[in-house]
Coordinates of C-alpha atoms in Angstrom, one line a residue:
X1 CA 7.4 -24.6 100.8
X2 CA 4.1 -26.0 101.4
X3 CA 2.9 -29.3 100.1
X4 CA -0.6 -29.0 100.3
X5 CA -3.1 -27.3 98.0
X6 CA -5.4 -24.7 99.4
X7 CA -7.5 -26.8 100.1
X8 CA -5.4 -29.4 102.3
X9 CA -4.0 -26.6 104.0
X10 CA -7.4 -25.3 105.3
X11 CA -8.4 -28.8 106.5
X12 CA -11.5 -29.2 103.8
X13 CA -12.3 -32.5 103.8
X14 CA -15.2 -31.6 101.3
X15 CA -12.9 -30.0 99.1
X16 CA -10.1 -33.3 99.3
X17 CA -12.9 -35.2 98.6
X18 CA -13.9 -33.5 95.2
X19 CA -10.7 -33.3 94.0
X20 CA -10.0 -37.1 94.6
X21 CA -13.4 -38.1 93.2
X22 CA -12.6 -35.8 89.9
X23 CA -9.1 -37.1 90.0
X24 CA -10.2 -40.4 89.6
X25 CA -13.1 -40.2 87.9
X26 CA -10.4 -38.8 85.1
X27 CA -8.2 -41.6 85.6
X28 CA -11.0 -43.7 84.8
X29 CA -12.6 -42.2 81.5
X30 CA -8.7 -42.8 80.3
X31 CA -8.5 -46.4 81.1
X32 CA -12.2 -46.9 79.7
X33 CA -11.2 -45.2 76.6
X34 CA -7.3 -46.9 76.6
X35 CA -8.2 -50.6 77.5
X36 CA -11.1 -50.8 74.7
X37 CA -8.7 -50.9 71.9
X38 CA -6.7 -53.7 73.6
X39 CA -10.0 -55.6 74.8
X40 CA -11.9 -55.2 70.9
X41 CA -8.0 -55.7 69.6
X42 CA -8.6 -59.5 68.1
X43 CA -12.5 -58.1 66.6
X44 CA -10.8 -55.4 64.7
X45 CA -7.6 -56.9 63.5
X46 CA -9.1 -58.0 60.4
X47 CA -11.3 -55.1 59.8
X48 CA -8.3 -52.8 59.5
X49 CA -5.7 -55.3 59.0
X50 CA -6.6 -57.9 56.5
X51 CA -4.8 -60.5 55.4
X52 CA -4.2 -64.3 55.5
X53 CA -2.1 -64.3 58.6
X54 CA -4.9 -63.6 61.4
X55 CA -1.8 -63.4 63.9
X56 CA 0.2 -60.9 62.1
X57 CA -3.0 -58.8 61.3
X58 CA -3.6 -59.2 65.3
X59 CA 0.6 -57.8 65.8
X60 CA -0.5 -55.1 63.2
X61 CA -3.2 -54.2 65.9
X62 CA -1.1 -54.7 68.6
X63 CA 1.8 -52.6 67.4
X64 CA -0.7 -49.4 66.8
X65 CA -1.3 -50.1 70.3
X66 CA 2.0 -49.5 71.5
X67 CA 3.1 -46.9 68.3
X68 CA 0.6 -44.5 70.0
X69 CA 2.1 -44.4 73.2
X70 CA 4.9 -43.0 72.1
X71 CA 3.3 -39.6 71.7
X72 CA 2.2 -39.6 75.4
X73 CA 5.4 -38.4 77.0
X74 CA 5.2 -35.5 74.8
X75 CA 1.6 -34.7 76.1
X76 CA 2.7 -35.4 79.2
X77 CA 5.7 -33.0 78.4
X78 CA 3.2 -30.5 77.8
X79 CA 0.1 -30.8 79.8
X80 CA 2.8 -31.2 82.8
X81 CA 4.3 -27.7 81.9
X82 CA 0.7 -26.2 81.3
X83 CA -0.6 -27.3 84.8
X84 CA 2.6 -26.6 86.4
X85 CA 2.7 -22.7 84.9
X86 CA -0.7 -21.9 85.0
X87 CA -3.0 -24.4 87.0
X88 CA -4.1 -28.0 87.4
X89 CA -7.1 -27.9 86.5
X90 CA -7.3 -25.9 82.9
X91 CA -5.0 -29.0 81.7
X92 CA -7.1 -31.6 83.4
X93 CA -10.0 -30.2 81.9
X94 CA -9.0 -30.1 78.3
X95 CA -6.8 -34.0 78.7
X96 CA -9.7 -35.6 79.7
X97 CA -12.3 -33.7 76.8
X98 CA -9.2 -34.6 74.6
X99 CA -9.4 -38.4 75.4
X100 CA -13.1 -38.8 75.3
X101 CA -13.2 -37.1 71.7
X102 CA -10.9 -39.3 70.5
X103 CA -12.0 -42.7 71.7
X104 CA -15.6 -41.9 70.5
X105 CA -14.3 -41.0 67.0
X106 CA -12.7 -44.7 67.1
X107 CA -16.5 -45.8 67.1
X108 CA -17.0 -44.0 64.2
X109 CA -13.8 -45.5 62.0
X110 CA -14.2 -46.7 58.4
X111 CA -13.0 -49.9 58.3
X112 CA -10.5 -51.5 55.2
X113 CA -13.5 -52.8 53.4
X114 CA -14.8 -49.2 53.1
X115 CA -12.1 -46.8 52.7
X116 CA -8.9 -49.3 52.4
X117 CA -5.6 -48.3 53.6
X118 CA -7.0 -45.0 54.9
X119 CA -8.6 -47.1 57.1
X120 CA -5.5 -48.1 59.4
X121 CA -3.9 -44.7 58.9
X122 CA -6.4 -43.0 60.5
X123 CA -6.7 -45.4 63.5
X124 CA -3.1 -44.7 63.9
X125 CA -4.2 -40.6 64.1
X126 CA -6.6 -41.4 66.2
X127 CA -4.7 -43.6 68.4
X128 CA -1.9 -41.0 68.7
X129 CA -4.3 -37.7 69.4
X130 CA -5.4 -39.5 72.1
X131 CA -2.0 -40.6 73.0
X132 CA -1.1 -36.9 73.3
X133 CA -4.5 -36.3 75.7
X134 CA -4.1 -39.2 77.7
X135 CA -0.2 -38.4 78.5
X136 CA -1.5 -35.6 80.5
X137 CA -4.1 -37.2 82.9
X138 CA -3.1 -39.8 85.2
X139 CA 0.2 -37.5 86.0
X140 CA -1.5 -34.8 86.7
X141 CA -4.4 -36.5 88.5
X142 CA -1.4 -38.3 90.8
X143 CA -0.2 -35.0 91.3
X144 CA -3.3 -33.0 92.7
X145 CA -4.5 -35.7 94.4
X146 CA -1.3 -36.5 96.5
X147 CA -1.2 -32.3 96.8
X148 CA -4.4 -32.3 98.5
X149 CA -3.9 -35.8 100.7
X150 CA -3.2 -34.4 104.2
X151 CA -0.5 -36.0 106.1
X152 CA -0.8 -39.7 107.2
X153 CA -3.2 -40.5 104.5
X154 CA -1.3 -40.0 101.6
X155 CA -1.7 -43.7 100.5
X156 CA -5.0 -43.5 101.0
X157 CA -6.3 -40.6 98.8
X158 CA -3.7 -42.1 96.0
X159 CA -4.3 -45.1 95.7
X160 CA -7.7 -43.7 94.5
X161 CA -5.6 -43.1 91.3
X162 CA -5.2 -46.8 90.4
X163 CA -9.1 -47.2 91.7
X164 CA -9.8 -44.9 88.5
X165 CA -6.7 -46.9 86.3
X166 CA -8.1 -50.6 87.1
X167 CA -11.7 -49.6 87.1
X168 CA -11.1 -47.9 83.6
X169 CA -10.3 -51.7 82.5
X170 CA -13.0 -53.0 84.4
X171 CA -15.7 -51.0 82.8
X172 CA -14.4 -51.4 79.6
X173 CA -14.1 -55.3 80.2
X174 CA -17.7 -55.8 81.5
X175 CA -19.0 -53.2 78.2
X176 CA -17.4 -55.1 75.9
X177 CA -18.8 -58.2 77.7
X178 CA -22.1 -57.2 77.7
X179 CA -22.2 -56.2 74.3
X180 CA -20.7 -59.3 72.7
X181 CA -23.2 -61.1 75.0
X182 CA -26.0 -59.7 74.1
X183 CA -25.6 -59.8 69.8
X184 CA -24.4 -62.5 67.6
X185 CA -21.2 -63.0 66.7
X186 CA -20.7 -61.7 63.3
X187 CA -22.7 -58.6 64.5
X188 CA -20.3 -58.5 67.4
X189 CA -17.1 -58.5 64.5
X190 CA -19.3 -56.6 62.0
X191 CA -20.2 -53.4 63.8
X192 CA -21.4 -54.3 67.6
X193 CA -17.7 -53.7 68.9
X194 CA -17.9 -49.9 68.4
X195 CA -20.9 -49.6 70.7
X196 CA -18.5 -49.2 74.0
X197 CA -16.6 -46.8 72.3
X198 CA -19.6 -44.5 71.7
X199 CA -20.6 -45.2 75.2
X200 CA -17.6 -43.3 76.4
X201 CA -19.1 -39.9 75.2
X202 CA -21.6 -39.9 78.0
X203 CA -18.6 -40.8 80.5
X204 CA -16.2 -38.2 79.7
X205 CA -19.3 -35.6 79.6
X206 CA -20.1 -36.6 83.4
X207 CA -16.0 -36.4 84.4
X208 CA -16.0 -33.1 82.8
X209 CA -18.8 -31.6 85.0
X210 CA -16.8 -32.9 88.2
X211 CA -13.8 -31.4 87.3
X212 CA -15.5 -27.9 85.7
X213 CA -16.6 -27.5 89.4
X214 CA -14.1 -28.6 91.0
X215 CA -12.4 -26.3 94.7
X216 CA -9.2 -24.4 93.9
X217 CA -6.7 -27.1 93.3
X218 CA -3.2 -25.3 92.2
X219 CA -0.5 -24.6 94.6
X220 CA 0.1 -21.1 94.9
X221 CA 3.1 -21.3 96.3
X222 CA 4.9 -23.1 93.3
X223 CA 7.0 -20.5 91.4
X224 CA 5.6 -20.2 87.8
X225 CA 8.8 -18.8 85.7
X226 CA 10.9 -20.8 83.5
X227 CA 10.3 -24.2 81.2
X228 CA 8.9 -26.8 84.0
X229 CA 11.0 -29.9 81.8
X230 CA 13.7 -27.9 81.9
X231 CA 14.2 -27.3 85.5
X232 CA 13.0 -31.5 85.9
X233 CA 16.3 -32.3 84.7
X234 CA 18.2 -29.6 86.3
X235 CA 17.0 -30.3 89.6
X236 CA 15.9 -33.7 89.8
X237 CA 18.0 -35.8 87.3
X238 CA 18.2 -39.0 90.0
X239 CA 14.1 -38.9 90.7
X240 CA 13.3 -39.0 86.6
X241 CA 15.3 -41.8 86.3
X242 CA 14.4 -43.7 89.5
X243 CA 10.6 -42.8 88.6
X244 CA 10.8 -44.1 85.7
X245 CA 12.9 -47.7 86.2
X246 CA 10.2 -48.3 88.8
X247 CA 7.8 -47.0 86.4
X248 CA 8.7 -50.0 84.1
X249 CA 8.2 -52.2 86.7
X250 CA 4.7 -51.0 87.8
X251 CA 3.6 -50.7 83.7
X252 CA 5.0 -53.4 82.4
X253 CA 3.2 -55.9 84.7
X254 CA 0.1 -54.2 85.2
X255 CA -0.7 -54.0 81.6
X256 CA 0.2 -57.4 81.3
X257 CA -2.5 -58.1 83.7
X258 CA -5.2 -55.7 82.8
X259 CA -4.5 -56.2 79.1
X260 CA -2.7 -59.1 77.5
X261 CA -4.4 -61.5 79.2
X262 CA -7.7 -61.0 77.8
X263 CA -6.0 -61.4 74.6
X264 CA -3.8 -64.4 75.5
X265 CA -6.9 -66.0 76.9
X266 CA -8.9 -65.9 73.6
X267 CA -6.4 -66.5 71.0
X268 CA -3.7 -68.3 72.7
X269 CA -5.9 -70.4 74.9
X270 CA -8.9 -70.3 72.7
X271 CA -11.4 -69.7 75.6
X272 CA -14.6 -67.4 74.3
X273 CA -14.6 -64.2 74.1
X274 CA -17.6 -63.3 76.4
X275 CA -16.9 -65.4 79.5
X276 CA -13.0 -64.1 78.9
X277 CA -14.2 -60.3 78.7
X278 CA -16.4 -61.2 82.0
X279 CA -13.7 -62.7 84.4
X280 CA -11.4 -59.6 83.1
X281 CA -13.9 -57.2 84.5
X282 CA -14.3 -59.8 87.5
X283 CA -10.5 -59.7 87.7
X284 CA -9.6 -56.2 88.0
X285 CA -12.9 -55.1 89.5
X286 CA -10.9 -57.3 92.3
X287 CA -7.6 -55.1 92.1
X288 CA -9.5 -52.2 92.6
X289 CA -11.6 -53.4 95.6
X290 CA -8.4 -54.3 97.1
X291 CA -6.6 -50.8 96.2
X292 CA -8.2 -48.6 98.9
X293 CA -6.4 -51.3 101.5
X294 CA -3.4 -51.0 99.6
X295 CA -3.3 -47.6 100.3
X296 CA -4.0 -47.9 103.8
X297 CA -0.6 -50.7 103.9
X298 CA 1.4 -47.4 102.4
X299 CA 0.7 -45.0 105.2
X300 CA 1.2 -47.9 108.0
X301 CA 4.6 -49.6 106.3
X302 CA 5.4 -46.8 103.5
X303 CA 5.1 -46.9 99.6
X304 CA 8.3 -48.1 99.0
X305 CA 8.2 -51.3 101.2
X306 CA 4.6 -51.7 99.5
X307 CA 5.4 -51.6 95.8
X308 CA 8.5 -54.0 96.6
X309 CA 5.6 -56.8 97.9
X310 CA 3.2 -56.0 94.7
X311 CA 6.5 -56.9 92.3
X312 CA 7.7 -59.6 94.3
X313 CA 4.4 -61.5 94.3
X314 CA 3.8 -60.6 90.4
X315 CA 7.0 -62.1 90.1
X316 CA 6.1 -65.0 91.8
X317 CA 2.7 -66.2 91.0
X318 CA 2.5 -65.1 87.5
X319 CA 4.0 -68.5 86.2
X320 CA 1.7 -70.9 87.9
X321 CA -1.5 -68.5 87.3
X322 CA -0.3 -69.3 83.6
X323 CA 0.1 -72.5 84.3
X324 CA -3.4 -72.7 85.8
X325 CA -5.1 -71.0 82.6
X326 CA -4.2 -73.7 80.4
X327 CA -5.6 -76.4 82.0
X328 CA -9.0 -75.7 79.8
X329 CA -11.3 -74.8 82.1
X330 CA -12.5 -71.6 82.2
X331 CA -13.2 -71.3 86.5
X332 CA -9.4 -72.0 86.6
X333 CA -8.3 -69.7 84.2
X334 CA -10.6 -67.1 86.4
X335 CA -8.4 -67.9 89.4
X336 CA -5.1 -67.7 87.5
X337 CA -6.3 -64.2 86.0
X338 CA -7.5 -63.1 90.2
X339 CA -4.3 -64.6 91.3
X340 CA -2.6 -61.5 88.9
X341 CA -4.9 -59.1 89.2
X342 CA -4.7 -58.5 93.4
X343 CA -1.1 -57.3 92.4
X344 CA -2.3 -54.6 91.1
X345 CA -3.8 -53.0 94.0
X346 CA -0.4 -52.8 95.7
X347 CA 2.3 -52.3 93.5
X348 CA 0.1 -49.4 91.7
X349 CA -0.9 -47.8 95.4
X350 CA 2.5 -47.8 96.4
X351 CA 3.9 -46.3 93.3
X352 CA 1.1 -43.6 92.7
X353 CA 1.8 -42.8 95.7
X354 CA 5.5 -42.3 95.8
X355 CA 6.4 -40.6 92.6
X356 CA 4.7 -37.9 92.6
X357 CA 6.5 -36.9 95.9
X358 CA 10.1 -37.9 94.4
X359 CA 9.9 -34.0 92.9
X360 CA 9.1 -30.4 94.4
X361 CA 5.5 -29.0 93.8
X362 CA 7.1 -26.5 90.7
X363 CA 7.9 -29.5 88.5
X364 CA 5.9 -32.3 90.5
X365 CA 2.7 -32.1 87.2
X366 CA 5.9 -32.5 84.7
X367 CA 7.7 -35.1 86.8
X368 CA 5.4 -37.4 87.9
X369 CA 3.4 -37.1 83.9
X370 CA 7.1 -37.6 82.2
X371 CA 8.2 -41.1 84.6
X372 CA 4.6 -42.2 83.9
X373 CA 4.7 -41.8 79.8
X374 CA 8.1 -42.8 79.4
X375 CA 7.8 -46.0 81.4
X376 CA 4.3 -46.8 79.9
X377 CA 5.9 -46.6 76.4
X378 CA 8.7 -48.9 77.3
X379 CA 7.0 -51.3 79.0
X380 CA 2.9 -50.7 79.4
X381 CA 1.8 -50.3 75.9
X382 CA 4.5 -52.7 74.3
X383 CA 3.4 -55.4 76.8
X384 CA 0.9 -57.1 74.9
X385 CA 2.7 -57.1 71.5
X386 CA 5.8 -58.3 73.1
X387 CA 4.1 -61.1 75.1
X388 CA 2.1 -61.9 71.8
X389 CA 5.5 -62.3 69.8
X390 CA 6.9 -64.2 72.5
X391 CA 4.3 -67.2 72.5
X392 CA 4.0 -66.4 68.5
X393 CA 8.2 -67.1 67.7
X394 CA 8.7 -69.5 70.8
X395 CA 5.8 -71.1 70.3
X396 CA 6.0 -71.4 74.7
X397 CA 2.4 -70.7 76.6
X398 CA 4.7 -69.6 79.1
X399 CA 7.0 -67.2 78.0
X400 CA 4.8 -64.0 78.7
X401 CA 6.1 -64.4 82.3
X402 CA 9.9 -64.0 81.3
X403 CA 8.6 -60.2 80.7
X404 CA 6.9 -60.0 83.7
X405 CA 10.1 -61.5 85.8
X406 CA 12.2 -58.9 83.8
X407 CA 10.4 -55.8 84.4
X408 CA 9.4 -56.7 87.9
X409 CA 13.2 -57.2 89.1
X410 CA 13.8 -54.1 87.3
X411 CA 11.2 -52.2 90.1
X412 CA 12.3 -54.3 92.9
X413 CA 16.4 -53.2 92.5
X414 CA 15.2 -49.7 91.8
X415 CA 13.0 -49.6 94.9
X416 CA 16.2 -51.3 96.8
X417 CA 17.8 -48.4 96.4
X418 CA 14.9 -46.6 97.5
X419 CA 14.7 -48.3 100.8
X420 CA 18.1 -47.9 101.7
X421 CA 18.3 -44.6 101.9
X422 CA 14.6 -44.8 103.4
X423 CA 16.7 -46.9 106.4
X424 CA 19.5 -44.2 106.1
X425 CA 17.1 -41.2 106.6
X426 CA 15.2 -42.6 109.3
X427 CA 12.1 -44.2 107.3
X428 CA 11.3 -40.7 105.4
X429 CA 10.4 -42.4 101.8
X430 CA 6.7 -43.2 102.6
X431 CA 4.4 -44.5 105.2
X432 CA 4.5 -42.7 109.3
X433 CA 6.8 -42.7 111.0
X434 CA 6.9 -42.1 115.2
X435 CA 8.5 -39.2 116.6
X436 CA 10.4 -39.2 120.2
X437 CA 7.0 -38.5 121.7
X438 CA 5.3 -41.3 119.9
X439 CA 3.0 -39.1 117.8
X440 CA 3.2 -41.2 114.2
X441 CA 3.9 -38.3 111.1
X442 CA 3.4 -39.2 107.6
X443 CA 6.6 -37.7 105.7
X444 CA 6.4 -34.2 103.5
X445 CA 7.4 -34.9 100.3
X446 CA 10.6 -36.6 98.9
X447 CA 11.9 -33.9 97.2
X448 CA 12.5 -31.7 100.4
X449 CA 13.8 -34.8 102.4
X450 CA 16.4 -36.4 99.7
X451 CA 17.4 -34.3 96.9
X452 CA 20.9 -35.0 97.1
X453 CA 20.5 -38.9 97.9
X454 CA 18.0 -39.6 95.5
X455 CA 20.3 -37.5 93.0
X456 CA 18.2 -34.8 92.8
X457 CA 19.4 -31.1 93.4

């Protein structure tokens, strides 16, 4: 069974290269639209949570934040099964529409003043139809993307997924930046925060076009009977759950970076909001310029060994970058937050890159969208309220990185299990590897290599 799309198998470069620039591009109109909330999270607290307590109406905030990731597995659930049955592209045309409608109708909200407790009920709708969209897109874009890589660049092309993930937070960083930078500050808090939300109409318009246009992206080959979930944990029981204790891992400390720390800078730390927004988008613009090398690292040294550095050194450096930020000066805390955000690029371009190949190309939409949503929800969109209620009931700057320690170590045994039977199976999990003759091969996918050993069929 092949693992290339049409268009990998016929060697079109052109074609690869549309399908990872629309690939991204989605991943990127998600994050714009996802990372706004969290970014404009301490503006709007009081405008749809008032109260006395500015902290609990900022946990409020925080917990729609996280309450609307629940629905994205079940997007994911069924945007994985829709691409899967009947093509990749139909669902990543109406996920990314989906998204864009729904983060532009956030601009548009009613706030407490106007409409009262309607007004945080309908955030919450809003929050979880675009929940539902957004469980569809990164998946899926993981997934045609790492169809169409050819072999020995498979870290390459998907590591363009996180390019689109971390530059999502990166444009959203510098729009809200520019916006609160360019108006007062009770405009800014009265009605100047919804400008980057209506800004993302224009955006998911352009991604749209891409994808409307895009080659022939679905696999042919991939049998179309059955329920695609279904068969998932039929066949690859062992890959869902690996995929998604790395999953935690990879979530839970990349949305510590792109997300919490914005708001841990500004309400715990009490820096400005402008200059904060600015080194966010400095930050991650950072992760993503170093992504693209990432992904070269996977197809020399392999995705698994590559994730296990990005964890290890978010383990590591995350304390004394938190350190560093409360020394009240804003250049440091601009370090401490670049010290955090060059994780990214590695940890997210090995695991992009891996996950979609733990499961064959029938199930490999639902797979790779399922690990992603259910690991997001337990540890990516619960990152910043947790970390906000640890330093809120401990009263301890520090204690954010006893999250990050935990969901890190939580990747790193998973992907130890990973790389033995990567030794075991003669290097096979990621990354080249030389024949007899010297000739270096970049693997097929997981699934046909490992099902038994990585508990799949």
């Amino acid at each position: 069974m092949s693992a290339h799309s049409p268009a990998a198998s016929q060697g079109d470069a052109r074609s690869i290269r549309k399908i990872v620039l629309a690939g991204s591009l989605g991943t990127l109109i998600e994050y714009y639209d996802w990372a706004l909330y969290g970014y404009v999270a301490a503006i709007i607290a009081p405008l749809f949570f008032p109260g006395g307590d500015p902290t609990a109406a900022l946990l409020s905030t925080l917990a729609v934040f996280a309450l609307s990731y629940v629905i994205r597995p079940i997007g994911g659930i069924f945007f994985g099964a829709f691409g899967d049955k009947f093509g990749r592209r139909p669902a990543l045309l109406v996920t990314v529409v989906g998204i864009g409608l729904a983060n532009t109708a956030i601009g548009f909200l009613p706030t407490y003043a106007s409409v009262g407790v309607l007004a945080p009920i309908l955030l919450l709708i809003v929050r979880i139809a675009q929940g539902f969209f957004a469980g569809g897109e990164v998946g899926g874009a993981a997934t045609v993307i790492t169809e169409a890589a050819p072999p020995g660049k498979k870290g390459w092309y998907a590591s363009f997924v996180p390019v689109g993930t971390n530059g999502g937070f990166a444009i959203a960083s510098a729009a809200v930046g520019l916006v609160s930078g360019l108006v007062t500050t009770s405009a800014m808090n009265e009605w100047a925060w919804r400008i980057p939300f209506w800004a993302g109409l224009p955006l998911t318009i352009v991604c749209f076009l891409a994808r409307r246009f895009l080659p022939r992206i679905d696999n042919d080959e991939s049998p179309r009977h059955g329920f695609p979930l279904i068969s998932a944990f039929r066949s690859y029981p062992g890959p869902l759950i690996k995929g998604i204790l790395l999953g935690i891992g990879v979530q839970g400390t990349a949305y510590v970076g792109a997300t919490f720390l914005s708001i841990y800078l500004i309400t715990s730390l009490h820096y400005a909001k402008t200059p904060v927004y600015w080194i966010t988008a400095g930050g991650t613009l950072f992760g993503v310029l170093m992504t693209p090398l990432a992904g070269r690292l996977v197809d020399r040294i392999g995705s698994v060994n590559v994730t296990i550095i990005g964890l290890a050194t978010y383990a590591i450096v995350t304390y004394p970058a938190l350190v560093i930020m409360d020394f009240n000066n804003l250049f440091l805390a601009g370090v401490g937050y670049f010290v955090v955000a060059v994780n990214m690029a590695t940890a997210q371009a090995g695991n992009y890159t891996l996950t979609p190949q733990l499961f064959g190309p029938e199930v490999r939409y639902t797979g790779t969208a399922l690990v992603t949503n259910v690991s997001v929800v337990i540890a990516g969109g619960t990152a910043p309220y947790i970390c906000t209620w640890l330093v809120s009931s401990t009263g301890n700057l520090r204690s954010p990185y006893f999250f990050v320690l935990g969901v890190s170590l939580i990747g790193i045994a998973t992907l130890l299990t990973m790389r033995r039977l990567n030794v075991a199976q003669g290097s096979r999990l990621g990354g080249e590897h030389a024949d007899p003759g010297g000739q270096a091969h970049s693997p097929q996918f997981l699934s046909s290599d490992l099902p038994e050993a990585a508990g799949g069929r």
